[in-house]
mmCIF file of C-alpha atoms in Angstrom:
data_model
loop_
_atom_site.group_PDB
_atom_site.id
_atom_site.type_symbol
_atom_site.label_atom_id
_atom_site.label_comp_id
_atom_site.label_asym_id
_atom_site.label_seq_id
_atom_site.Cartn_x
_atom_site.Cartn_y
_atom_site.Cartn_z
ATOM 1 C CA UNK A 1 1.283 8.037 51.791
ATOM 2 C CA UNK A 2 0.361 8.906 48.333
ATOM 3 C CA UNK A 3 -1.638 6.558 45.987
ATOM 4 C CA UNK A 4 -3.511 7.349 42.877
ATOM 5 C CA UNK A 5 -5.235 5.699 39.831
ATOM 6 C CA UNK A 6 -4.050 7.844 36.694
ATOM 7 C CA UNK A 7 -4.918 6.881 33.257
ATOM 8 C CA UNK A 8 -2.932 9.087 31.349
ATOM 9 C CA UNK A 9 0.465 8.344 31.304
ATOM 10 C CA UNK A 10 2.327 11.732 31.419
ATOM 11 C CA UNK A 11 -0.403 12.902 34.042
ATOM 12 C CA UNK A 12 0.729 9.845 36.311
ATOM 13 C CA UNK A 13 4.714 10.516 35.450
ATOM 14 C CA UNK A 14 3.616 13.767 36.392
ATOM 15 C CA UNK A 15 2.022 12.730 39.582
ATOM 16 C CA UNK A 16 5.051 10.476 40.600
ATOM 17 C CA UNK A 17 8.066 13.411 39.811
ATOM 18 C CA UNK A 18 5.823 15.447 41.988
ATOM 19 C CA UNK A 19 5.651 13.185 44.802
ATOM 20 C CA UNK A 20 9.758 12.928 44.472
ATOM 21 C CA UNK A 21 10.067 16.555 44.377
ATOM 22 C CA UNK A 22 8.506 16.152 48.346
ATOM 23 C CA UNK A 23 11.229 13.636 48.979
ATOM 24 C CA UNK A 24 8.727 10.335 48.793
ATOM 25 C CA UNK A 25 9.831 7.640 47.788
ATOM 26 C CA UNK A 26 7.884 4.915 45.295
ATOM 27 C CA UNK A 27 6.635 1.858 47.884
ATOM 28 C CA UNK A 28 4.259 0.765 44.807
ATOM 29 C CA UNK A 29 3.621 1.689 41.113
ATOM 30 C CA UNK A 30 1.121 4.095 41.926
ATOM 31 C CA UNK A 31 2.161 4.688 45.617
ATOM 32 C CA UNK A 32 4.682 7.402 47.214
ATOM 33 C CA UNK A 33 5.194 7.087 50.950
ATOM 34 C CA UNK A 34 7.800 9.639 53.258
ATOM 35 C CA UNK A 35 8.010 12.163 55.857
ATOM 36 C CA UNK A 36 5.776 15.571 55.430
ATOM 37 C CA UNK A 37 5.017 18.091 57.856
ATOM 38 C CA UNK A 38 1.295 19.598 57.765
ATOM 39 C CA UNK A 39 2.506 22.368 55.513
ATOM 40 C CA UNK A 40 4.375 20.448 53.162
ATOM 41 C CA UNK A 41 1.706 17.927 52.944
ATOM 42 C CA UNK A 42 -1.195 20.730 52.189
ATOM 43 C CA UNK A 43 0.909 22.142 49.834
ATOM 44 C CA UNK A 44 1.626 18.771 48.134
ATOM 45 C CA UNK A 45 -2.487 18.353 47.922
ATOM 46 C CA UNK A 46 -2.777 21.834 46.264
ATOM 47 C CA UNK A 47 0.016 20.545 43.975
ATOM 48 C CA UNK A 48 -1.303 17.202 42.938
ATOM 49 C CA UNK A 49 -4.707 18.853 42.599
ATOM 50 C CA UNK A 50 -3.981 20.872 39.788
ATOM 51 C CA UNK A 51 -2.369 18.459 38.018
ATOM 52 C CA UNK A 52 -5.524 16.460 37.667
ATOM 53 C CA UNK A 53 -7.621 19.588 37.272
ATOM 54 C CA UNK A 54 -9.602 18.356 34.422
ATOM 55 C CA UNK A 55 -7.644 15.167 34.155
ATOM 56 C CA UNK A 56 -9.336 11.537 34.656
ATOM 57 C CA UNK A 57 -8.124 10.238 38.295
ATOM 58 C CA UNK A 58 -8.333 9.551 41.696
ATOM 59 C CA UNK A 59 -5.301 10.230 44.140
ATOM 60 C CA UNK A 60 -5.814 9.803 47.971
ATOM 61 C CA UNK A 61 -3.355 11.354 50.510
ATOM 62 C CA UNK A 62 -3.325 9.240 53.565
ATOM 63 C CA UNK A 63 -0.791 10.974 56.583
ATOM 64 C CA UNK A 64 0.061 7.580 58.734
ATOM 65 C CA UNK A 65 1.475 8.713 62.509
ATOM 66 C CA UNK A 66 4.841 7.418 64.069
ATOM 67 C CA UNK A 67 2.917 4.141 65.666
ATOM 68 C CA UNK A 68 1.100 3.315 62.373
ATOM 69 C CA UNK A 69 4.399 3.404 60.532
ATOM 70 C CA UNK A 70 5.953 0.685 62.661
ATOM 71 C CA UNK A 71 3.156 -1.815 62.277
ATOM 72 C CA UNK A 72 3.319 -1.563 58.442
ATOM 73 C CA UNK A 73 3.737 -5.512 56.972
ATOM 74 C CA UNK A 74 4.851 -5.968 53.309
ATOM 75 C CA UNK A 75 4.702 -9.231 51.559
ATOM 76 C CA UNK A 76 7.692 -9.387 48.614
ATOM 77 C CA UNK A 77 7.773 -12.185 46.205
ATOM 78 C CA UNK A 78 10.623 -10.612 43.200
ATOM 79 C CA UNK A 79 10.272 -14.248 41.511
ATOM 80 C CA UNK A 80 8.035 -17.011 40.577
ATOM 81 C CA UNK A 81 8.647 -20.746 41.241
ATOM 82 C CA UNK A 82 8.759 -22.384 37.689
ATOM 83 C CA UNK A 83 6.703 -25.260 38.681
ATOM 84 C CA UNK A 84 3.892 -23.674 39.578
ATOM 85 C CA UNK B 1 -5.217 -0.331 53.867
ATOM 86 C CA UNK B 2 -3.958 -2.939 51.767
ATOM 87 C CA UNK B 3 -2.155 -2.096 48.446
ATOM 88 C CA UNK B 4 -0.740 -4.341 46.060
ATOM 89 C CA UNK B 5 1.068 -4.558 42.832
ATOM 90 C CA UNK B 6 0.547 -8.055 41.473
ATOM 91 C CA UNK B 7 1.022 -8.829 37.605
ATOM 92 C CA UNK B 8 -0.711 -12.301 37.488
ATOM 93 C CA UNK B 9 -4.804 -11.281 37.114
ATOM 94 C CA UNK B 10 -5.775 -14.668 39.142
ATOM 95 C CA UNK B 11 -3.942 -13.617 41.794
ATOM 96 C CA UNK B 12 -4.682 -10.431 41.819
ATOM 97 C CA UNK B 13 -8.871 -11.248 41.858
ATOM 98 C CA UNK B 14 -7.725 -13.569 44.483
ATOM 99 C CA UNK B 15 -6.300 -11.044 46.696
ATOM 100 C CA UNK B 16 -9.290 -8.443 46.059
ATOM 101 C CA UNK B 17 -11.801 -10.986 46.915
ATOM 102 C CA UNK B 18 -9.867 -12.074 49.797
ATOM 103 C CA UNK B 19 -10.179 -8.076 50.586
ATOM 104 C CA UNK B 20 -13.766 -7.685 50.014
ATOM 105 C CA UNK B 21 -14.195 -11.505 52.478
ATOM 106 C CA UNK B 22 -12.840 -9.822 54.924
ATOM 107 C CA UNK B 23 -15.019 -6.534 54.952
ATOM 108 C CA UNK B 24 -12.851 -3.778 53.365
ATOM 109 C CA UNK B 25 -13.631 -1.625 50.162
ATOM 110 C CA UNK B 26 -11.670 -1.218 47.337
ATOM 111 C CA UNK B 27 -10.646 2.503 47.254
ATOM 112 C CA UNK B 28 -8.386 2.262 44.100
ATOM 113 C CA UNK B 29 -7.626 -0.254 41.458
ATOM 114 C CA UNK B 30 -5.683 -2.032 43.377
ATOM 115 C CA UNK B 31 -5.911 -0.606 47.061
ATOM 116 C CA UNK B 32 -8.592 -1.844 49.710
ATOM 117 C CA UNK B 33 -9.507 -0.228 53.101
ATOM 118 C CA UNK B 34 -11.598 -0.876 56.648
ATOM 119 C CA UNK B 35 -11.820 -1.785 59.382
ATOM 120 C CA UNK B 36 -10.306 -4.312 60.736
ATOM 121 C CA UNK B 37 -9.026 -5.869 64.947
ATOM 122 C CA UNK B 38 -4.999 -6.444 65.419
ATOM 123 C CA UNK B 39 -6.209 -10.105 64.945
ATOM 124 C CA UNK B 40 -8.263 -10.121 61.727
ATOM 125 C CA UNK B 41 -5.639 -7.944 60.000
ATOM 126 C CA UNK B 42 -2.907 -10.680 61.201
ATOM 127 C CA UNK B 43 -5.212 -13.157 59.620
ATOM 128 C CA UNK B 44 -5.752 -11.547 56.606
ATOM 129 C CA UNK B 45 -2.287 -11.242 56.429
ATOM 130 C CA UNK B 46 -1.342 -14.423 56.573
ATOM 131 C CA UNK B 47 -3.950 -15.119 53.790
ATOM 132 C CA UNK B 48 -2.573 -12.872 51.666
ATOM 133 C CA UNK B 49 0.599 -14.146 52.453
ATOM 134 C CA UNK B 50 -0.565 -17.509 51.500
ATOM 135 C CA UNK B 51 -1.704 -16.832 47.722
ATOM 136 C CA UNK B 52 1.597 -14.859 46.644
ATOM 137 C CA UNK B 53 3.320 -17.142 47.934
ATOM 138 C CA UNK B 54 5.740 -17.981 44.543
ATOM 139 C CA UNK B 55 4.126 -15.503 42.838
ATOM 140 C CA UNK B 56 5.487 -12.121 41.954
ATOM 141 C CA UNK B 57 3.456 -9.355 43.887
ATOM 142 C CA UNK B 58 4.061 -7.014 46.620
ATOM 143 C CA UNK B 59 1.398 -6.159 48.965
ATOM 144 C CA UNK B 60 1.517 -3.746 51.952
ATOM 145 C CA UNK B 61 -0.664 -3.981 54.655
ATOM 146 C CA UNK B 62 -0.869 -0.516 56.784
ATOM 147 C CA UNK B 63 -2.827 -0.062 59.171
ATOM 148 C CA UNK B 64 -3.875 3.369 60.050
ATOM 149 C CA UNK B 65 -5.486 4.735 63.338
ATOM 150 C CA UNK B 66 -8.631 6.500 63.974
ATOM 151 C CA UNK B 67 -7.293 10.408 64.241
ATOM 152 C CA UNK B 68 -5.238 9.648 60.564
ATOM 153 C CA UNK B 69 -8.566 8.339 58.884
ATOM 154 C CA UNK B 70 -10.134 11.548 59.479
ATOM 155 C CA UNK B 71 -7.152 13.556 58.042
ATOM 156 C CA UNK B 72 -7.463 11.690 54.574
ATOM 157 C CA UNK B 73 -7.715 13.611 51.559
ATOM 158 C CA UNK B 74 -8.956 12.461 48.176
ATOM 159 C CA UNK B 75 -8.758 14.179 44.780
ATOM 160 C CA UNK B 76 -11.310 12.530 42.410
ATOM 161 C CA UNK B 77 -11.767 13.854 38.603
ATOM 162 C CA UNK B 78 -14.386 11.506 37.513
ATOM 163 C CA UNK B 79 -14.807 13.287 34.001
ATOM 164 C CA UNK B 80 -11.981 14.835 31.181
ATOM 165 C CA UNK B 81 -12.423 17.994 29.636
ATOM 166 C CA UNK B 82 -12.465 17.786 26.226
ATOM 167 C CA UNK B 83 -10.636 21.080 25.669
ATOM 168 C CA UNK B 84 -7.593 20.073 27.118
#
């Protein structure tokens, strides 16, 4: 799992094309999740690292094992009930 | 960890402070982590569940073991450099 805080915006497009380049896929605005061996993972870090070389932001790469993955919950809510 | 995307600013205080009630940190603008017992994150869950409930949002609640907290990695740029 991949989530950052980017202020700039083409840092943070930036950010997300290189998290799809690794096959993730968005789970959040500013969160990539998907499958990544050690390597690909390390080499991912190296990548997002020099993007924000220099640049404002704070990314965190969290690796989440088989067993974690299954006890994920997500609350959805696409719309909002008119009367309050 | 609990991430969230929520567009309504009440809500989304509410669901930080719910965070912070319950003992986690906020690690990113909208992302929260600690620790928490199978039962505690089922009831936070079910709080959270509570206040976007007919609200647009989308949190994700994942919980992640012992051996993957230690294999985090965090890239933090606190600071721009002015010459590009």
């Amino acid at each position: 799992m991949v989530i950052y805080d980017i202020e700039d915006d083409k840092v943070r497009n930036l950010i997300s094309e290189t998290c799809k380049d690794y096959g993730l896929e968005r789970i959040q605005f500013s969160a990539f999740m998907g499958l990544l061996n050690r390597n690909r993972r390390e080499e991912l870090y190296l990548k997002l690292f020099r993007i924000v070389e220099n640049k404002k932001g704070k990314i965190i790469i969290q690796p989440i094992c088989e067993k974690d993955d299954k006890e994920r919950k997500i609350i959805i809510n696409e719309k909002t009930k008119t009367d309050r």
